[in-house]
Amino acid sequence: LSARNKKSFAYITVKDRLPSIVTRIVDFLARNRGNYAKEYGDEAENECKSCIAAMDKLRYEIGRDKPILLLTDNHTDDVHLWNECLQKELDRGKPLELKSSKHLQHIDPFIEMKQYNFILSSKAIDVILAQLNTDIDPTINLLNHKATIEQQFYNYMEISLWGNACDLSLSGGADCSQEHDPFHQISELKSHILINNQSSVFNYLYDQQAYLLNFDVYIDFILDNAGFELITDLCFADFLISKRLCSRITLYLKCLPWFVSDATKTDFQWLLDELNKSSSNPVWQIAGKRWEEYIRNGQWIIQTHRFFTLPYDYSSMQRISPELYSAMSESKLLVFKGDLNYRKLVGDLQWPLNETFETALRGFQPTSFVVLRTCKADVQVEIDEKIAKQVAKLDPNWMVNGKWAVIQTFFKTTN
């Protein structure tokens, strides 16, 4: 995909979404400049002014299609990698000016937006956590209630799937909170899942027999957005652990603020703190304490890796970050969340709609995996062209508006 094609979503992203996001960063820095001066001194305020000027310059250059210049920062160890892939620089998340500053390099310019949208989703969070705390009843297990657990599995997978619609990068940072009952919503949205391999995922995990307590079954979540989506992902992860569909889950977060709403360790900890300090609804604290226990006993492992914020798609992982590829190969299943992860799996290339997923992966096969993706970019594979035409008649923007989705799988034959 390329912004050179004015009919592509990449063009809309560069033309409209990026300037809007840069504007919000400038606004954030301008409003908080005084706070940084109080905390770090005049040097920080001057750095803030420099960052604002750099962002204004970037916004001007984007709007006028100016050429991208080589990066000159000497404070980070990945600049040479970005310069090698300069054509992708405009899709980078945290502004380089923040990373290269002395006092502001740990600042997340998107944090207010992420936290605000989480708070606005409180009612939906009440519903999903209350139901989760009921559904993880240990007396309902796979040995005697397989059909019940299978349906619950589908519910939490679909809630995690549609949580991906709450993406601040798609809205340019505007409110996209969740206000509806998630369990009611997934019933209404069943017909909007264009590829639905969820039964294959359940059967695959069931066959691993983690519930017999004799086998260790590891799953990795490659997470996407903070806020309500992160809650839905953690609820799904909680359900998998509670029902012994796996024995351990590694949760991969971004190592730095990335394209507006992507989840970092700071976002994860803030979410746990919000759950634990809530006094209005006890289901928040119950879930928060259980999740902290998972972390303490090693059932949940919180991890980051810089590969996820480098300018490479997943077909390059084995070459660029062989240790990450090797670690993922030890897992029975990877759960990739969101549109960007899907695009990185298929290389952001304009594949024919009926191309096979395995072909589009171009050799990325560390283990079996599933992608939970709401469609927000004009790339998709392994979908019947007749179905695509029917959907296009109903919704001409189906590939980019986040209202349609896929639960798409790759199963490695020698796992």
mmCIF file of N, CA and C in Angstrom, residues 26-120:
data_model
loop_
_atom_site.group_PDB
_atom_site.id
_atom_site.type_symbol
_atom_site.label_atom_id
_atom_site.label_comp_id
_atom_site.label_asym_id
_atom_site.label_seq_id
_atom_site.Cartn_x
_atom_site.Cartn_y
_atom_site.Cartn_z
ATOM 1 N N VAL A 26 0.841 18.452 19.297
ATOM 2 C CA VAL A 26 1.208 19.850 19.553
ATOM 3 C C VAL A 26 0.350 20.430 20.676
ATOM 4 N N ASP A 27 -0.946 20.152 20.625
ATOM 5 C CA ASP A 27 -1.851 20.642 21.656
ATOM 6 C C ASP A 27 -1.482 20.077 23.027
ATOM 7 N N PHE A 28 -1.156 18.792 23.068
ATOM 8 C CA PHE A 28 -0.769 18.143 24.329
ATOM 9 C C PHE A 28 0.478 18.805 24.909
ATOM 10 N N LEU A 29 1.481 19.023 24.085
ATOM 11 C CA LEU A 29 2.729 19.622 24.555
ATOM 12 C C LEU A 29 2.522 21.060 25.006
ATOM 13 N N ALA A 30 1.699 21.807 24.260
ATOM 14 C CA ALA A 30 1.451 23.204 24.611
ATOM 15 C C ALA A 30 0.748 23.313 25.968
ATOM 16 N N ARG A 31 -0.201 22.413 26.212
ATOM 17 C CA ARG A 31 -0.949 22.459 27.474
ATOM 18 C C ARG A 31 -0.113 22.003 28.658
ATOM 19 N N ASN A 32 0.865 21.142 28.421
ATOM 20 C CA ASN A 32 1.640 20.571 29.523
ATOM 21 C C ASN A 32 3.027 21.170 29.670
ATOM 22 N N ARG A 33 3.346 22.147 28.851
ATOM 23 C CA ARG A 33 4.690 22.730 28.869
ATOM 24 C C ARG A 33 5.039 23.292 30.240
ATOM 25 N N GLY A 34 4.083 23.975 30.862
ATOM 26 C CA GLY A 34 4.329 24.550 32.177
ATOM 27 C C GLY A 34 4.589 23.490 33.233
ATOM 28 N N ASN A 35 3.874 22.371 33.139
ATOM 29 C CA ASN A 35 4.075 21.280 34.106
ATOM 30 C C ASN A 35 5.468 20.678 33.984
ATOM 31 N N TYR A 36 5.941 20.534 32.741
ATOM 32 C CA TYR A 36 7.274 19.978 32.547
ATOM 33 C C TYR A 36 8.345 20.945 33.048
ATOM 34 N N ALA A 37 8.094 22.247 32.895
ATOM 35 C CA ALA A 37 9.041 23.250 33.381
ATOM 36 C C ALA A 37 9.146 23.192 34.903
ATOM 37 N N LYS A 38 8.003 22.999 35.585
ATOM 38 C CA LYS A 38 8.013 22.906 37.044
ATOM 39 C C LYS A 38 8.744 21.649 37.516
ATOM 40 N N GLU A 39 8.543 20.556 36.767
ATOM 41 C CA GLU A 39 9.117 19.283 37.200
ATOM 42 C C GLU A 39 10.589 19.145 36.850
ATOM 43 N N TYR A 40 10.982 19.644 35.661
ATOM 44 C CA TYR A 40 12.343 19.404 35.174
ATOM 45 C C TYR A 40 13.168 20.676 34.987
ATOM 46 N N GLY A 41 12.520 21.850 35.052
ATOM 47 C CA GLY A 41 13.257 23.094 34.903
ATOM 48 C C GLY A 41 13.154 23.704 33.509
ATOM 49 N N ASP A 42 13.873 24.815 33.321
ATOM 50 C CA ASP A 42 13.801 25.583 32.077
ATOM 51 C C ASP A 42 14.245 24.774 30.865
ATOM 52 N N GLU A 43 15.189 23.869 31.066
ATOM 53 C CA GLU A 43 15.689 23.076 29.942
ATOM 54 C C GLU A 43 14.562 22.247 29.330
ATOM 55 N N ALA A 44 13.719 21.704 30.189
ATOM 56 C CA ALA A 44 12.602 20.909 29.695
ATOM 57 C C ALA A 44 11.610 21.772 28.932
ATOM 58 N N GLU A 45 11.383 22.982 29.425
ATOM 59 C CA GLU A 45 10.461 23.872 28.716
ATOM 60 C C GLU A 45 11.012 24.224 27.335
ATOM 61 N N ASN A 46 12.309 24.446 27.247
ATOM 62 C CA ASN A 46 12.915 24.742 25.946
ATOM 63 C C ASN A 46 12.829 23.536 25.009
ATOM 64 N N GLU A 47 13.021 22.340 25.572
ATOM 65 C CA GLU A 47 12.870 21.133 24.766
ATOM 66 C C GLU A 47 11.432 21.010 24.249
ATOM 67 N N CYS A 48 10.493 21.371 25.098
ATOM 68 C CA CYS A 48 9.085 21.314 24.709
ATOM 69 C C CYS A 48 8.828 22.275 23.551
ATOM 70 N N LYS A 49 9.364 23.466 23.647
ATOM 71 C CA LYS A 49 9.209 24.445 22.561
ATOM 72 C C LYS A 49 9.810 23.904 21.262
ATOM 73 N N SER A 50 10.972 23.256 21.382
ATOM 74 C CA SER A 50 11.616 22.694 20.193
ATOM 75 C C SER A 50 10.777 21.580 19.578
ATOM 76 N N CYS A 51 10.190 20.758 20.445
ATOM 77 C CA CYS A 51 9.337 19.676 19.947
ATOM 78 C C CYS A 51 8.108 20.234 19.231
ATOM 79 N N ILE A 52 7.510 21.276 19.806
ATOM 80 C CA ILE A 52 6.331 21.891 19.181
ATOM 81 C C ILE A 52 6.700 22.459 17.810
ATOM 82 N N ALA A 53 7.854 23.111 17.745
ATOM 83 C CA ALA A 53 8.296 23.670 16.460
ATOM 84 C C ALA A 53 8.541 22.562 15.439
ATOM 85 N N ALA A 54 9.146 21.467 15.900
ATOM 86 C CA ALA A 54 9.417 20.345 14.993
ATOM 87 C C ALA A 54 8.118 19.714 14.509
ATOM 88 N N MET A 55 7.142 19.586 15.400
ATOM 89 C CA MET A 55 5.850 19.015 15.009
ATOM 90 C C MET A 55 5.113 19.915 14.035
ATOM 91 N N ASP A 56 5.186 21.222 14.275
ATOM 92 C CA ASP A 56 4.565 22.167 13.339
ATOM 93 C C ASP A 56 5.217 22.070 11.956
ATOM 94 N N LYS A 57 6.532 21.916 11.957
ATOM 95 C CA LYS A 57 7.259 21.766 10.699
ATOM 96 C C LYS A 57 6.845 20.477 9.987
ATOM 97 N N LEU A 58 6.710 19.390 10.766
ATOM 98 C CA LEU A 58 6.301 18.117 10.188
ATOM 99 C C LEU A 58 4.894 18.221 9.597
ATOM 100 N N ARG A 59 4.002 18.876 10.326
ATOM 101 C CA ARG A 59 2.631 19.037 9.842
ATOM 102 C C ARG A 59 2.619 19.826 8.527
ATOM 103 N N TYR A 60 3.433 20.855 8.457
ATOM 104 C CA TYR A 60 3.543 21.655 7.230
ATOM 105 C C TYR A 60 4.066 20.798 6.082
ATOM 106 N N GLU A 61 5.098 19.996 6.351
ATOM 107 C CA GLU A 61 5.712 19.190 5.296
ATOM 108 C C GLU A 61 4.772 18.088 4.813
ATOM 109 N N ILE A 62 4.005 17.497 5.727
ATOM 110 C CA ILE A 62 3.029 16.484 5.320
ATOM 111 C C ILE A 62 1.982 17.111 4.413
ATOM 112 N N GLY A 63 1.473 18.270 4.823
ATOM 113 C CA GLY A 63 0.415 18.931 4.071
ATOM 114 C C GLY A 63 0.833 19.363 2.682
ATOM 115 N N ARG A 64 2.121 19.554 2.483
ATOM 116 C CA ARG A 64 2.613 20.025 1.186
ATOM 117 C C ARG A 64 3.458 18.975 0.469
ATOM 118 N N ASP A 65 3.366 17.754 0.936
ATOM 119 C CA ASP A 65 4.023 16.629 0.272
ATOM 120 C C ASP A 65 5.513 16.870 0.075
ATOM 121 N N LYS A 66 6.157 17.385 1.111
ATOM 122 C CA LYS A 66 7.597 17.627 1.052
ATOM 123 C C LYS A 66 8.350 16.299 1.194
ATOM 124 N N PRO A 67 9.563 16.214 0.652
ATOM 125 C CA PRO A 67 10.335 14.972 0.777
ATOM 126 C C PRO A 67 10.716 14.697 2.231
ATOM 127 N N ILE A 68 10.792 13.415 2.576
ATOM 128 C CA ILE A 68 11.202 13.011 3.921
ATOM 129 C C ILE A 68 12.725 13.052 3.993
ATOM 130 N N LEU A 69 13.247 13.633 5.069
ATOM 131 C CA LEU A 69 14.684 13.755 5.235
ATOM 132 C C LEU A 69 15.214 12.622 6.096
ATOM 133 N N LEU A 70 16.489 12.320 5.948
ATOM 134 C CA LEU A 70 17.130 11.324 6.809
ATOM 135 C C LEU A 70 17.079 11.776 8.256
ATOM 136 N N LEU A 71 16.929 10.828 9.169
ATOM 137 C CA LEU A 71 16.913 11.131 10.594
ATOM 138 C C LEU A 71 18.343 11.332 11.075
ATOM 139 N N THR A 72 18.519 12.277 11.989
ATOM 140 C CA THR A 72 19.872 12.612 12.444
ATOM 141 C C THR A 72 20.070 12.396 13.933
ATOM 142 N N ASP A 73 19.067 11.894 14.651
ATOM 143 C CA ASP A 73 19.168 11.686 16.092
ATOM 144 C C ASP A 73 20.263 10.672 16.423
ATOM 145 N N ASN A 74 21.032 10.966 17.473
ATOM 146 C CA ASN A 74 22.098 10.064 17.902
ATOM 147 C C ASN A 74 21.811 9.415 19.251
ATOM 148 N N HIS A 75 20.583 9.610 19.785
ATOM 149 C CA HIS A 75 20.273 9.136 21.130
ATOM 150 C C HIS A 75 19.569 7.776 21.132
ATOM 151 N N THR A 76 19.167 7.282 19.985
ATOM 152 C CA THR A 76 18.481 6.005 19.933
ATOM 153 C C THR A 76 19.222 5.061 18.996
ATOM 154 N N ASP A 77 19.090 3.759 19.271
ATOM 155 C CA ASP A 77 19.896 2.778 18.531
ATOM 156 C C ASP A 77 19.176 2.202 17.321
ATOM 157 N N ASP A 78 17.998 2.747 16.983
ATOM 158 C CA ASP A 78 17.278 2.199 15.842
ATOM 159 C C ASP A 78 17.174 3.155 14.664
ATOM 160 N N VAL A 79 17.837 4.322 14.778
ATOM 161 C CA VAL A 79 17.714 5.330 13.720
ATOM 162 C C VAL A 79 18.235 4.807 12.389
ATOM 163 N N HIS A 80 19.338 4.079 12.427
ATOM 164 C CA HIS A 80 19.899 3.565 11.170
ATOM 165 C C HIS A 80 18.933 2.598 10.492
ATOM 166 N N LEU A 81 18.167 1.874 11.298
ATOM 167 C CA LEU A 81 17.192 0.947 10.725
ATOM 168 C C LEU A 81 16.062 1.709 10.039
ATOM 169 N N TRP A 82 15.652 2.805 10.678
ATOM 170 C CA TRP A 82 14.598 3.621 10.064
ATOM 171 C C TRP A 82 15.090 4.324 8.806
ATOM 172 N N ASN A 83 16.314 4.771 8.829
ATOM 173 C CA ASN A 83 16.852 5.414 7.631
ATOM 174 C C ASN A 83 16.948 4.437 6.468
ATOM 175 N N GLU A 84 17.156 3.158 6.798
ATOM 176 C CA GLU A 84 17.190 2.145 5.742
ATOM 177 C C GLU A 84 15.810 1.918 5.140
ATOM 178 N N CYS A 85 14.803 2.194 5.913
ATOM 179 C CA CYS A 85 13.411 1.981 5.462
ATOM 180 C C CYS A 85 12.649 3.305 5.485
ATOM 181 N N LEU A 86 13.270 4.332 4.974
ATOM 182 C CA LEU A 86 12.750 5.688 5.140
ATOM 183 C C LEU A 86 11.353 5.888 4.563
ATOM 184 N N GLN A 87 11.015 5.104 3.593
ATOM 185 C CA GLN A 87 9.709 5.287 2.979
ATOM 186 C C GLN A 87 8.569 5.015 3.959
ATOM 187 N N LYS A 88 8.880 4.335 5.074
ATOM 188 C CA LYS A 88 7.839 4.050 6.057
ATOM 189 C C LYS A 88 7.884 5.013 7.242
ATOM 190 N N GLU A 89 8.727 6.009 7.212
ATOM 191 C CA GLU A 89 8.914 6.878 8.381
ATOM 192 C C GLU A 89 7.632 7.573 8.812
ATOM 193 N N LEU A 90 6.767 7.936 7.870
ATOM 194 C CA LEU A 90 5.559 8.666 8.254
ATOM 195 C C LEU A 90 4.580 7.813 9.025
ATOM 196 N N ASP A 91 4.777 6.497 9.079
ATOM 197 C CA ASP A 91 3.875 5.639 9.853
ATOM 198 C C ASP A 91 4.449 5.347 11.231
ATOM 199 N N ARG A 92 5.542 6.063 11.580
ATOM 200 C CA ARG A 92 6.148 5.828 12.878
ATOM 201 C C ARG A 92 5.337 6.509 13.961
ATOM 202 N N GLY A 93 5.394 5.964 15.149
ATOM 203 C CA GLY A 93 4.523 6.440 16.210
ATOM 204 C C GLY A 93 5.066 7.636 16.962
ATOM 205 N N LYS A 94 5.816 7.431 18.023
ATOM 206 C CA LYS A 94 6.253 8.521 18.878
ATOM 207 C C LYS A 94 7.193 9.454 18.123
ATOM 208 N N PRO A 95 6.938 10.760 18.152
ATOM 209 C CA PRO A 95 7.785 11.696 17.424
ATOM 210 C C PRO A 95 9.246 11.585 17.840
ATOM 211 N N LEU A 96 10.140 11.581 16.861
ATOM 212 C CA LEU A 96 11.558 11.419 17.148
ATOM 213 C C LEU A 96 12.064 12.537 18.045
ATOM 214 N N GLU A 97 11.458 13.747 17.922
ATOM 215 C CA GLU A 97 11.909 14.870 18.736
ATOM 216 C C GLU A 97 11.733 14.577 20.225
ATOM 217 N N LEU A 98 10.700 13.834 20.585
ATOM 218 C CA LEU A 98 10.516 13.468 21.985
ATOM 219 C C LEU A 98 11.559 12.450 22.413
ATOM 220 N N LYS A 99 11.841 11.476 21.545
ATOM 221 C CA LYS A 99 12.799 10.435 21.907
ATOM 222 C C LYS A 99 14.204 11.004 22.077
ATOM 223 N N SER A 100 14.547 12.040 21.338
ATOM 224 C CA SER A 100 15.911 12.555 21.375
ATOM 225 C C SER A 100 16.105 13.643 22.422
ATOM 226 N N SER A 101 15.038 14.030 23.130
ATOM 227 C CA SER A 101 15.161 15.051 24.165
ATOM 228 C C SER A 101 15.660 14.415 25.463
ATOM 229 N N LYS A 102 16.162 15.250 26.355
ATOM 230 C CA LYS A 102 16.706 14.764 27.624
ATOM 231 C C LYS A 102 15.611 14.482 28.634
ATOM 232 N N HIS A 103 14.639 15.379 28.728
ATOM 233 C CA HIS A 103 13.624 15.297 29.776
ATOM 234 C C HIS A 103 12.293 14.738 29.295
ATOM 235 N N LEU A 104 12.047 14.746 28.005
ATOM 236 C CA LEU A 104 10.728 14.395 27.490
ATOM 237 C C LEU A 104 10.670 13.022 26.826
ATOM 238 N N GLN A 105 11.792 12.302 26.820
ATOM 239 C CA GLN A 105 11.819 11.058 26.050
ATOM 240 C C GLN A 105 10.905 9.983 26.618
ATOM 241 N N HIS A 106 10.483 10.128 27.884
ATOM 242 C CA HIS A 106 9.555 9.155 28.462
ATOM 243 C C HIS A 106 8.110 9.652 28.454
ATOM 244 N N ILE A 107 7.881 10.790 27.828
ATOM 245 C CA ILE A 107 6.535 11.348 27.764
ATOM 246 C C ILE A 107 5.719 10.621 26.690
ATOM 247 N N ASP A 108 4.483 10.292 27.020
ATOM 248 C CA ASP A 108 3.556 9.699 26.049
ATOM 249 C C ASP A 108 2.564 10.785 25.627
ATOM 250 N N PRO A 109 2.695 11.331 24.419
ATOM 251 C CA PRO A 109 1.803 12.418 23.993
ATOM 252 C C PRO A 109 0.371 11.972 23.744
ATOM 253 N N PHE A 110 0.142 10.656 23.779
ATOM 254 C CA PHE A 110 -1.202 10.126 23.523
ATOM 255 C C PHE A 110 -1.916 9.679 24.802
ATOM 256 N N ILE A 111 -1.264 9.817 25.960
ATOM 257 C CA ILE A 111 -1.768 9.184 27.172
ATOM 258 C C ILE A 111 -3.121 9.729 27.598
ATOM 259 N N GLU A 112 -3.329 11.039 27.461
ATOM 260 C CA GLU A 112 -4.613 11.624 27.864
ATOM 261 C C GLU A 112 -5.761 11.046 27.043
ATOM 262 N N MET A 113 -5.549 10.912 25.744
ATOM 263 C CA MET A 113 -6.592 10.378 24.871
ATOM 264 C C MET A 113 -6.922 8.934 25.235
ATOM 265 N N LYS A 114 -5.893 8.131 25.499
ATOM 266 C CA LYS A 114 -6.108 6.723 25.832
ATOM 267 C C LYS A 114 -6.885 6.582 27.138
ATOM 268 N N GLN A 115 -6.482 7.341 28.142
ATOM 269 C CA GLN A 115 -7.128 7.229 29.443
ATOM 270 C C GLN A 115 -8.550 7.784 29.410
ATOM 271 N N TYR A 116 -8.763 8.857 28.677
ATOM 272 C CA TYR A 116 -10.093 9.454 28.568
ATOM 273 C C TYR A 116 -11.067 8.474 27.924
ATOM 274 N N ASN A 117 -10.645 7.805 26.872
ATOM 275 C CA ASN A 117 -11.529 6.855 26.199
ATOM 276 C C ASN A 117 -11.787 5.615 27.055
ATOM 277 N N PHE A 118 -10.842 5.247 27.891
ATOM 278 C CA PHE A 118 -11.066 4.150 28.828
ATOM 279 C C PHE A 118 -12.169 4.524 29.822
ATOM 280 N N ILE A 119 -12.065 5.693 30.398
ATOM 281 C CA ILE A 119 -13.052 6.132 31.390
ATOM 282 C C ILE A 119 -14.439 6.221 30.764
ATOM 283 N N LEU A 120 -14.526 6.702 29.530
ATOM 284 C CA LEU A 120 -15.820 6.806 28.859
ATOM 285 C C LEU A 120 -16.444 5.439 28.583
#
